[in-house]
XYZ file of C-alpha atoms in Angstrom:
603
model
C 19.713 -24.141 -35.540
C 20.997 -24.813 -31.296
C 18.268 -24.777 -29.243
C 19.062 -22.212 -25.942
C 19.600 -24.401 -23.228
C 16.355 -24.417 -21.060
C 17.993 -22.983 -17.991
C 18.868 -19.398 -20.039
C 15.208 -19.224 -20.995
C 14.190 -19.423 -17.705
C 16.876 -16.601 -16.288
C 15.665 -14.657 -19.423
C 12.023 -15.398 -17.945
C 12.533 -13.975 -14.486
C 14.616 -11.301 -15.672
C 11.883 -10.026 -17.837
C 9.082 -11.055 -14.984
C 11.296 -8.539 -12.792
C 11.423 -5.716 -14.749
C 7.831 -5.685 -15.408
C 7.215 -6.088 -11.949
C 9.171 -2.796 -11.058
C 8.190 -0.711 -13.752
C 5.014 -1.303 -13.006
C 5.494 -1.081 -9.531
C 7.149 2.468 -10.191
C 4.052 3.385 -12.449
C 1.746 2.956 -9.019
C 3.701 5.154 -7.165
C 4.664 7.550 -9.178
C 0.357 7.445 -10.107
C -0.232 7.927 -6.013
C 2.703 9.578 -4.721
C 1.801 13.262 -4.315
C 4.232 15.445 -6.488
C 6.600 18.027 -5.049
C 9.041 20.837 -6.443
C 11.665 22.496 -4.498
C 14.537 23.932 -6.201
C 18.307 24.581 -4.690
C 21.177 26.989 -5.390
C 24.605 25.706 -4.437
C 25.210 29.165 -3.198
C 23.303 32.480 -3.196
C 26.544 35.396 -3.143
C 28.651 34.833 -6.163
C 31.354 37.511 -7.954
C 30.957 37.729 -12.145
C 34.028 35.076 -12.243
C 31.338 32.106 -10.427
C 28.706 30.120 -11.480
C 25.262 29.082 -10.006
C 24.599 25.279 -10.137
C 20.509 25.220 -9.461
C 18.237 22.183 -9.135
C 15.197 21.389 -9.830
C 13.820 18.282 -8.206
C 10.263 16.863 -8.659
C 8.688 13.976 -6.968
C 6.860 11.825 -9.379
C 6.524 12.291 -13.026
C 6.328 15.591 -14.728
C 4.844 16.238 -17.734
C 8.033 18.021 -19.380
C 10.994 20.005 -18.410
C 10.646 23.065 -16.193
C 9.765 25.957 -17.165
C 12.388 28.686 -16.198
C 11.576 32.322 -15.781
C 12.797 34.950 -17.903
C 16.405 35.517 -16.636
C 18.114 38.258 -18.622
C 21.001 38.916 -16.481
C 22.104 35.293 -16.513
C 23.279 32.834 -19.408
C 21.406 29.115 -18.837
C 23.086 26.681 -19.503
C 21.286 22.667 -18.998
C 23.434 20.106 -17.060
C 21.381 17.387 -17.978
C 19.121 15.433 -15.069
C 19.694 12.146 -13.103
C 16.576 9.900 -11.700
C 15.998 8.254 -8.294
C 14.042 5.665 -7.451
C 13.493 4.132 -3.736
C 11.921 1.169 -2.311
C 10.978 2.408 1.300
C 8.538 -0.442 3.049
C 7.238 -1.816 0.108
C 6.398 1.412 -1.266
C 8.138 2.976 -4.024
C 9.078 6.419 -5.057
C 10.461 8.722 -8.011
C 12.041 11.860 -8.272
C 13.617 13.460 -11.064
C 16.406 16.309 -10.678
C 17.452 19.186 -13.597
C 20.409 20.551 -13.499
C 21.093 23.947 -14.713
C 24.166 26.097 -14.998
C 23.439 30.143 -14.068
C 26.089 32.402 -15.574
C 25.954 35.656 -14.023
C 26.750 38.481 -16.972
C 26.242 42.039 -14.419
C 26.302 42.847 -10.636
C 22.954 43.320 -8.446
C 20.203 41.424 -6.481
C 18.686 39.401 -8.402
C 15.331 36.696 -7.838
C 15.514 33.526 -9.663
C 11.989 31.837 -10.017
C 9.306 30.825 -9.179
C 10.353 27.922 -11.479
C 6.865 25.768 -12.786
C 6.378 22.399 -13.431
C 3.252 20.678 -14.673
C 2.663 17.329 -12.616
C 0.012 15.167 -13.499
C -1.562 18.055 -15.807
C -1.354 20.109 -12.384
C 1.087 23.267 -12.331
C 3.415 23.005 -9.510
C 5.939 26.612 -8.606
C 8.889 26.436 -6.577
C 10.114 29.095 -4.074
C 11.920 32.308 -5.035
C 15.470 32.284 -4.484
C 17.414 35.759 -4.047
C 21.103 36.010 -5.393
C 23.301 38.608 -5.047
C 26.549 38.921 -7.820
C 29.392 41.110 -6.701
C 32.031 42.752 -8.855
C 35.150 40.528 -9.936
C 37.406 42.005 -7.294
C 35.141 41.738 -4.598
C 34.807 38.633 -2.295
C 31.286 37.488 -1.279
C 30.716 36.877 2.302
C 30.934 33.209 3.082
C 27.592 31.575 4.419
C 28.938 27.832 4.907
C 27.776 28.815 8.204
C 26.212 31.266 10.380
C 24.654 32.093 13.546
C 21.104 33.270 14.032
C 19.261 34.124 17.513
C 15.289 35.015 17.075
C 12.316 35.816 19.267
C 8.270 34.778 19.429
C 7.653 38.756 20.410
C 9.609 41.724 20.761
C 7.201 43.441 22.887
C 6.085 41.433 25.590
C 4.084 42.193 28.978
C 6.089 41.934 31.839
C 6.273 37.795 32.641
C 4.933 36.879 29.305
C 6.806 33.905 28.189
C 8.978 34.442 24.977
C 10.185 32.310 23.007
C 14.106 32.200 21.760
C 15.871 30.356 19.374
C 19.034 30.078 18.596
C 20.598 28.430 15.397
C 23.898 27.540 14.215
C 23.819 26.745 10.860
C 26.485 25.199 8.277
C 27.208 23.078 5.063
C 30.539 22.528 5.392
C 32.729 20.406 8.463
C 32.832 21.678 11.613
C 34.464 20.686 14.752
C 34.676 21.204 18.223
C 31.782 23.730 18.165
C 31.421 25.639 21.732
C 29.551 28.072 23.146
C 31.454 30.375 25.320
C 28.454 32.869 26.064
C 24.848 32.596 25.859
C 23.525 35.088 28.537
C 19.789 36.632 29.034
C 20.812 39.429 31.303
C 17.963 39.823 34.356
C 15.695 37.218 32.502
C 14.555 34.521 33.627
C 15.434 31.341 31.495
C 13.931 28.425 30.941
C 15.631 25.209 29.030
C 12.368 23.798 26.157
C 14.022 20.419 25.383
C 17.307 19.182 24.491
C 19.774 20.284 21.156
C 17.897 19.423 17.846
C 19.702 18.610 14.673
C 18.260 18.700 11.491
C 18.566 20.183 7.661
C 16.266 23.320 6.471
C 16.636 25.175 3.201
C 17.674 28.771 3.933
C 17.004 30.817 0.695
C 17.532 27.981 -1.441
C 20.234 26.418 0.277
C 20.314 23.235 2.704
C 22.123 23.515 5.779
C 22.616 21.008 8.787
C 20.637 22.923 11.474
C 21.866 22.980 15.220
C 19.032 24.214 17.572
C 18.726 25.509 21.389
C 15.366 27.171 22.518
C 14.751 28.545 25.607
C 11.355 30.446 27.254
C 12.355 34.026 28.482
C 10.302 35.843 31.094
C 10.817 39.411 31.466
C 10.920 40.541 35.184
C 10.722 44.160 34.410
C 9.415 46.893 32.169
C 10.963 48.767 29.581
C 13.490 48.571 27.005
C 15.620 44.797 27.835
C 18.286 43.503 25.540
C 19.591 39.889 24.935
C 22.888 40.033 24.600
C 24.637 38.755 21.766
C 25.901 35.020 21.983
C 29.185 33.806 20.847
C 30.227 30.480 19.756
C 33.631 28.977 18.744
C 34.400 26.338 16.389
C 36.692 25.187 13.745
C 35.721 24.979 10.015
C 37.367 23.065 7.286
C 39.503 25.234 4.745
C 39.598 24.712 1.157
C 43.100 23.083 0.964
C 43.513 19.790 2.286
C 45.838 18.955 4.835
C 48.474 16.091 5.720
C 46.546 13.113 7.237
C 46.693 12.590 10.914
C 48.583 9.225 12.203
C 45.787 7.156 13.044
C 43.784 3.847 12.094
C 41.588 5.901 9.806
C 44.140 8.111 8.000
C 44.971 5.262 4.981
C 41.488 5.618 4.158
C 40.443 9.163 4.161
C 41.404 12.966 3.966
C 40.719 15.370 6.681
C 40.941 19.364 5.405
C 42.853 22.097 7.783
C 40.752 23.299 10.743
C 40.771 26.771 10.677
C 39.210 28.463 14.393
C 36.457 30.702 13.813
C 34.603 32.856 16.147
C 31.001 33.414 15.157
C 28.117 35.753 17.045
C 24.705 36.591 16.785
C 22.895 40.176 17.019
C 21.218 41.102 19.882
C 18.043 41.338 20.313
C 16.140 44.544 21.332
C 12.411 44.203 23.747
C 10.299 47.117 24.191
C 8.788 45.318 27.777
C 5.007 46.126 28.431
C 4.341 47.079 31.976
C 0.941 45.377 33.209
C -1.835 47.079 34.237
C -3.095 47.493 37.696
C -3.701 43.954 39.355
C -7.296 42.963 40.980
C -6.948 41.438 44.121
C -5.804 37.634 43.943
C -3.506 38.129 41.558
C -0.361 36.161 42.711
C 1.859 36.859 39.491
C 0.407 34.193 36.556
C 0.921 35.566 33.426
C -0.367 33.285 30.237
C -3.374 31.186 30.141
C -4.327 28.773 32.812
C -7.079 26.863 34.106
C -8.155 25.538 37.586
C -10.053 22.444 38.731
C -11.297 20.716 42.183
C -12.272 17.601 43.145
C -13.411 16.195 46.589
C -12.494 12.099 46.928
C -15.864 11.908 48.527
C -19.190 13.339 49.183
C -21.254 11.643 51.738
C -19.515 12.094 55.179
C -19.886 11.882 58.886
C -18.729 13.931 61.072
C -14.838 13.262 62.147
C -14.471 11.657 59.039
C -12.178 13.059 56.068
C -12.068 13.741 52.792
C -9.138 15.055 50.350
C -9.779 18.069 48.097
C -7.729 18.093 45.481
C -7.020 21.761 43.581
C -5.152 21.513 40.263
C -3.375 24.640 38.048
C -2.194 24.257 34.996
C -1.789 25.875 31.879
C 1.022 27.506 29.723
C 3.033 30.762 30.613
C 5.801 31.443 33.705
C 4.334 28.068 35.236
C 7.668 27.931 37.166
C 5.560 30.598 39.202
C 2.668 28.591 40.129
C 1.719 29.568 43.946
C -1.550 27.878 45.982
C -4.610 29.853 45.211
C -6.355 31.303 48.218
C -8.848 28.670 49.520
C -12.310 30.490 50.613
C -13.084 30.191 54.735
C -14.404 26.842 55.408
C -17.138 26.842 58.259
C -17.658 23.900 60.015
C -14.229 21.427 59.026
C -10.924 21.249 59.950
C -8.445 21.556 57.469
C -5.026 19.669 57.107
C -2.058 20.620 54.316
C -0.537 17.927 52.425
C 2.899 18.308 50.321
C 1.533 19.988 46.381
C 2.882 18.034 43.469
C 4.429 19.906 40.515
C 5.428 19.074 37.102
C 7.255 21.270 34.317
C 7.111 20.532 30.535
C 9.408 21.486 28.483
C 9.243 19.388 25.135
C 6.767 21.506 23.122
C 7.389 24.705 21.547
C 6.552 26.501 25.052
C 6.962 26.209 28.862
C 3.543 24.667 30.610
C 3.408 23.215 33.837
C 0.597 21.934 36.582
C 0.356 21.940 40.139
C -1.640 19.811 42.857
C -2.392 21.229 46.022
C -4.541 18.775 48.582
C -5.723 18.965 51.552
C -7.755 16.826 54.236
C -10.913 18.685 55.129
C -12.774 17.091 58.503
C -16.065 18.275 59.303
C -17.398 19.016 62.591
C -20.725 19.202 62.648
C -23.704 17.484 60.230
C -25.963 18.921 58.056
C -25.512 19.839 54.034
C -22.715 22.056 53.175
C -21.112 23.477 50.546
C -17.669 24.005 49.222
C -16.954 27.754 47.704
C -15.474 27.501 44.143
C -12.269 28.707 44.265
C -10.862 31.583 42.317
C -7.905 32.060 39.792
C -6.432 35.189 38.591
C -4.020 35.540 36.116
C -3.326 38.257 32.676
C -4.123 37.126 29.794
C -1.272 38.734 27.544
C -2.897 37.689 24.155
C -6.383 39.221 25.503
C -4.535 41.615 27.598
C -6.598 42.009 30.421
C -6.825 39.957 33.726
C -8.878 36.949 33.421
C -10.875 35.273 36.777
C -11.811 31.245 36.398
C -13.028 29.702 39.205
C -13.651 25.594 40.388
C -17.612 24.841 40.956
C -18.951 24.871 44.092
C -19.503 21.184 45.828
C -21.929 19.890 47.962
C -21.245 17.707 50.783
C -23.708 15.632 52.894
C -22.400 15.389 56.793
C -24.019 12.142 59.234
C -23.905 12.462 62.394
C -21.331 10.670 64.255
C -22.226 7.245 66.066
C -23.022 7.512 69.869
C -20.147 6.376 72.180
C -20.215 2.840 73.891
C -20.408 2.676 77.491
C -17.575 0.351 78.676
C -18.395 -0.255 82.462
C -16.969 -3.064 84.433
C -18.901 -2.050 87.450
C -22.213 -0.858 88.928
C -23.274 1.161 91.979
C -25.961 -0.201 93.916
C -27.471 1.456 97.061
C -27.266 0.462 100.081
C -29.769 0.869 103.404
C -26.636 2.565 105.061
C -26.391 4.883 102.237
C -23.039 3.526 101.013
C -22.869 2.206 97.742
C -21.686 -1.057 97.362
C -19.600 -2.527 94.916
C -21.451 -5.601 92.500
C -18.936 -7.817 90.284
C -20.399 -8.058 87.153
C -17.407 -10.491 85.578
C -14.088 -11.679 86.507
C -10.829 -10.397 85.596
C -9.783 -12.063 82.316
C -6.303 -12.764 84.004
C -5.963 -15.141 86.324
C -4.569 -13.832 89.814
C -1.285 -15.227 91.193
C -1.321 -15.862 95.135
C 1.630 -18.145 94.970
C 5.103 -16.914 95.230
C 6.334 -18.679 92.425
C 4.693 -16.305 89.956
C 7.803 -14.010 91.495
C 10.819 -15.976 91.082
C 13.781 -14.780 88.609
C 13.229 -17.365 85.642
C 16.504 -17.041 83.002
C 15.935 -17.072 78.879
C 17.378 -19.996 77.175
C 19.848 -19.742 74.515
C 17.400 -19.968 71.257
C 15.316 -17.765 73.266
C 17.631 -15.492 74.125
C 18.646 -15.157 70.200
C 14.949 -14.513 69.123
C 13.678 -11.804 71.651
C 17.078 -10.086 70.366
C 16.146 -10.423 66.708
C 12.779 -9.371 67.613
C 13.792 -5.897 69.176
C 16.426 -4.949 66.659
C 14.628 -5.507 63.637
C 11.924 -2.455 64.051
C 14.121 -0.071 63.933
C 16.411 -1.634 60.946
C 13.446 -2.300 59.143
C 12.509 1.477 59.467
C 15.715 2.496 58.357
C 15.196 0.726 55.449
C 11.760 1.942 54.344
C 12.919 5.818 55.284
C 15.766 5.769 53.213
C 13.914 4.075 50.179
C 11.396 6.352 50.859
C 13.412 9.315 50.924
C 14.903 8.156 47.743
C 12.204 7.464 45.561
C 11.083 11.326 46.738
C 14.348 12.570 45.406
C 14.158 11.060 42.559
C 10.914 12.363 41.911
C 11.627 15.777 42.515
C 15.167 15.971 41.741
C 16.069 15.702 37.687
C 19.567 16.290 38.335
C 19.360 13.011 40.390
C 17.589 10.809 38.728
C 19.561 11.759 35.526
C 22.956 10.126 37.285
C 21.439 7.361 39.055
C 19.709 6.333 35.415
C 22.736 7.277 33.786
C 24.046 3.984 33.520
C 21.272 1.933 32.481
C 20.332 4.538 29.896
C 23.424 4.022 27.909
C 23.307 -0.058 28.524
C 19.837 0.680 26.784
C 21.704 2.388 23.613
C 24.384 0.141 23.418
C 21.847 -2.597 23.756
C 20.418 -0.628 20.065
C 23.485 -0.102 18.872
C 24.191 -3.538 18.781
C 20.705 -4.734 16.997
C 21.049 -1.689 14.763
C 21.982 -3.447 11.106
C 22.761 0.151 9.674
C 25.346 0.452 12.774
C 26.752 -2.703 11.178
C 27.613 -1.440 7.465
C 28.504 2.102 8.013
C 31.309 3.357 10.393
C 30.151 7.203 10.425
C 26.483 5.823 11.976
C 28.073 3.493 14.500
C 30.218 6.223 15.603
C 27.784 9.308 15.849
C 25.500 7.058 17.590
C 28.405 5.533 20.164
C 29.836 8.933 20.691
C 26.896 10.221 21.468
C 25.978 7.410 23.771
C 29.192 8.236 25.848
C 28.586 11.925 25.866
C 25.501 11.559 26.962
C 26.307 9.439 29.767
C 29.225 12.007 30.849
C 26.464 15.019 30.860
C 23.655 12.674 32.977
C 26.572 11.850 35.329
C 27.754 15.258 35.738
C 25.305 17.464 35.456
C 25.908 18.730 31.408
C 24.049 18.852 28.309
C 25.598 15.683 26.838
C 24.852 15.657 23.272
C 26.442 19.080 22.886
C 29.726 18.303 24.907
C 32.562 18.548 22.650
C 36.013 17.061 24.053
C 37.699 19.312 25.329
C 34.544 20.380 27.486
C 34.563 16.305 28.719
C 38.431 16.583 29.405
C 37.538 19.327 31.810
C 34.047 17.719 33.013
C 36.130 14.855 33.687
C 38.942 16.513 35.626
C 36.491 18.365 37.991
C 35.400 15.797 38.929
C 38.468 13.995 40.140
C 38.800 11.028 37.946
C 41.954 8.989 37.858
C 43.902 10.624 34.619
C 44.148 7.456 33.384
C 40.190 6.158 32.907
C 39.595 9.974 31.883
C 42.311 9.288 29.214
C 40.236 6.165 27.609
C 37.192 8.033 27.393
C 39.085 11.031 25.638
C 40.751 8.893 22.958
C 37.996 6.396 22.602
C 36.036 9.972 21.619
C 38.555 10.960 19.804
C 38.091 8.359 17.538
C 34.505 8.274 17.049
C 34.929 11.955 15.785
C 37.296 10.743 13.227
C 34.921 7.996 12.210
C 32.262 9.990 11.432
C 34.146 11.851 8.704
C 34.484 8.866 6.445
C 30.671 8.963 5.502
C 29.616 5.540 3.644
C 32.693 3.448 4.857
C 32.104 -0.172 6.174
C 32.990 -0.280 9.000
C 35.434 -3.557 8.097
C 37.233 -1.116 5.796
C 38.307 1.264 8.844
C 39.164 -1.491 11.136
C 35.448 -1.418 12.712
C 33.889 -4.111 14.425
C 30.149 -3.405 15.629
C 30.811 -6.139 18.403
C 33.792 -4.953 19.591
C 32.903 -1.490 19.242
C 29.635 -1.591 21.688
C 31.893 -4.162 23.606
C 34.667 -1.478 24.551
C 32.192 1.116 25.109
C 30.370 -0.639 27.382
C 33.939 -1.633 29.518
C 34.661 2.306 29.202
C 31.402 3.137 30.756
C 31.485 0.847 33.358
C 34.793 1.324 34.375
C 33.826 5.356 34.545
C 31.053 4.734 36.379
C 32.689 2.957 38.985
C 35.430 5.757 39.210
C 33.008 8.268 39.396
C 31.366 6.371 42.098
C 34.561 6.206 43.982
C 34.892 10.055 43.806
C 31.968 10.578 44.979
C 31.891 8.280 48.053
């Protein structure tokens, strides 16, 4: 009998060694990783001619198949399952999916689930899922995608903040999405954060999620309505269409683009009027708190000190006004320029606001500093609520005595004159020559220096006022310091994009992510929410705003072709034609050659 050849027993070996090593890595996480159920529909309004495709997916390992509730009005039919297994930083995971076919056999609402599964010796219930079947000849309203608008309250005091979101969602491809209205009538609106994209389950169905909050204070009482908001888009038909002439159209199909015009409801407040205002009330409504500090305690008098009075809190914080300081006997009191801040990246508008001021006392002893008082409503308590800084004590020196700086002294005289003593000489030496008169001329080097010397003050001032001037705008001015950042932003992304190995392997990342680089650049420049531009929006961004036709026609097409990337989901970017290198590489000569233009236009 042959022998096997010592180098196929040792593949054999590590072979073997490997599988053990993952199944038993698998049997650790699937011991550790905690279980969950969720189950999907593939599309909850169907006539008697469709079918329901639902799944059932569990993380980890159940303990059988799951259990389906009784579903008389429906023939179940299995689809059989398919396992996944992933290796995420060392850590493993399963999940197991069952597929089941839902024949619909009579029209109605119906509730599919809750749908149990034993994990672990642990019952585990999905959500309910409602269905609706219509009759044979009916059509079922499509919900590949839909608009919703909601609000925090719909009765809110008069300058309570409210919170509003609006969502576009959809399942299928969409393009060119706009929004030609989104209007609060006389409310005041406030921005909470940039677009967010993400997927949710709506009724048993995943969507892609696009999402736009705003905080909405109500200026007056009384019955206010949001209007409805409108957005248009394209959507992808069924039937697919002849491919475009392009780099990308030998490797994948694009579907007709059919326009669409979708809307949201509007949205009804009942608006509370507040109730009669104590005095101090300058027009705070949420919940806020107020603090003081003094930089120091032990003075003298003619010396000063800063108090510092903070607000801050959550509510209309754009509305933040100095609270009335208490009557100060005995200082002086000097304003200096309040600092303010806004924050919009939470789920609600907050803010803060510095006020300071030099106090300089004018006579010694021990004072004290009132606390000062803060009145705002309290629209949760709903009632006014007073808070107040604690008082501080301050200990005042008396100031040193003044120095007597006398060069001469009065003596008397028999005569009754006084007479003049000389206590010390001059420190200058006095001139009784002539020659401390004469016309002496500068030499050359001279000449050059003194020059130097008297025009540099003023340049040097220059200088320092307009740094100053624009450190204080950018500071204060977000609109600014978005364009002058603009630039080095985007080197920052490409800068990612380029390290990014995922950018490297699939064409529809490197593209989403160098679009939106570029769009993002075009909103910081001018003024626009970039990540939601879409290109005809940056055709007339870019035309506004006087660029040469030409540069404005590389940044279209180069966009233009991103967009088209992204629909060829998985592709390498080698098979469409896509470097990484020379991707970032163009983008980055596109943006710099904008910015300069832009530049130019401005100048």
């Amino acid at each position: 009998m042959k022998r096997a050849p010592s180098g196929g027993r040792t593949r054999r070996f590590a072979l073997l060694a490997l599988w053990g090593a993952l199944g038993g890595l698998c049997c650790v996480s699937a011991g550790f990783a905690q279980p969950v159920v969720s189950a999907l529909v593939d599309r909850n309004q169907v006539t008697l001619e469709d079918q329901i495709r639902l799944e059932v997916t569990v993380r980890g390992t159940p303990d059988g198949a799951p259990v389906l509730p009784d579903l008389p009005d429906f023939r179940v039919v299995s689809a059989g399952n398919a396992q996944n297994m992933q290796i995420v930083n060392g850590q493993a995971s399963r999940s197991i999916t069952f597929n089941f076919i839902l024949i619909p056999s009579k029209e109605g609402d119906f509730t599919i689930g809750p749908i149990e599964v034993s994990v672990g010796r642990e019952p585990q219930t999905t959500r309910p899922i409602r269905v609706k079947v219509l009759g044979a000849d009916e059509q079922p309203v499509s919900r590949d995608y839909f608009l919703r608008a909601t609000v925090s309250n719909t009765s809110p005091y008069e300058g309570e903040q409210v919170l509003y979101t609006w969502r576009f969602y959809r399942r299928v491809e969409v393009a060119n999405a706009r929004l030609v209205t989104l209007e609060f009538g006389d409310m005041v609106a406030e921005d909470l954060g940039e677009v967010r994209e993400y997927e949710a389950t709506e009724n048993g169905v995943r969507y892609v999620v696009s999402e736009i909050r705003k905080a909405l204070f109500p200026q007056r009482a009384g019955s206010v309505t949001i209007p409805a908001s409108e957005m248009s888009c394209q959507v992808a038909a069924a039937t697919p269409r002849r491919r475009r002439r392009s780099v990308f159209d030998d490797f994948f199909d694009r579907r007709e683009m059919v326009p669409k015009t979708l809307r949201t409801a509007p949205i009804e407040l009942q608006v509370r009027a507040l109730p009669a205002a104590p005095a101090g009330f300058g027009g705070l409504v949420g919940d806020f708190r107020i603090s003081s500090e003094l930089s120091k305690r032990d003075l003298t008098v003619g010396e000063s000190a800063t108090l510092s009075l903070t607000v801050a809190g959550t509510g209309n914080a754009q509305m933040l006004s100095e609270p009335p300081l208490p009557e100060l006997q005995g200082f002086k009191i000097y304003d200096d320029k309040p600092s303010s801040s806004l924050d919009r990246s939470g789920s609600a508008l907050s803010g803060r606001k510095t006020y300071r001021k030099a106090l300089v006392p004018l006579t010694a002893g021990e004072k004290v500093l009132p606390g000062v008082r803060l009145v705002f409503f309290d629209p949760d308590a709903g009632r006014y609520v007073t808070r107040s800084t604690n008082e501080i004590p301050v200990s005042v020196a008396p100031a040193a005595g003044e120095e007597e700086l006398r060069l001469t002294e009065g003596a008397l005289t028999p005569v009754g004159k006084a007479a003049v003593q000389i206590l010390n000489d001059d420190i200058l030496p006095i001139r009784t020559d002539l020659t401390a008169a004469q016309n002496r001329s500068l030499g050359g080097l001279t000449a050059v220096v003194l020059g130097a010397a008297a025009v540099a003050p003023p340049l040097l001032f220059s200088l320092i006022l307009g740094a100053t001037r624009r450190r204080q705008r950018l500071a204060t001015d977000g609109s600014f310091r978005r364009s002058q950042q603009a630039l080095r932003k985007a080197k920052g992304e490409i800068s990612a994009i380029s390290e990014d190995s995922e950018c490297k392997y699939d064409a529809a990342v490197l593209a989403q992510r160098s679009s939106r680089c570029l769009r993002e650049y075009i909103g910081d420049k001018l003024g626009a929410e970039g990540a939601a531009l879409t290109l005809s929006e940056v055709s007339e961004l870019l035309a506004e705003s006087g660029t040469d036709v030409a540069t404005a026609r590389r940044v279209t097409d180069m966009l233009e072709r991103f967009e088209a990337a992204q629909y060829a989901s998985g592709a390498g970017p080698d098979q469409l034609g896509f470097d990484r290198d020379k991707i970032t590489q163009s983008l980055g000569n596109v943006l710099r050659d904008l910015d300069e233009e832009l530049k130019k236009v401005k100048s």
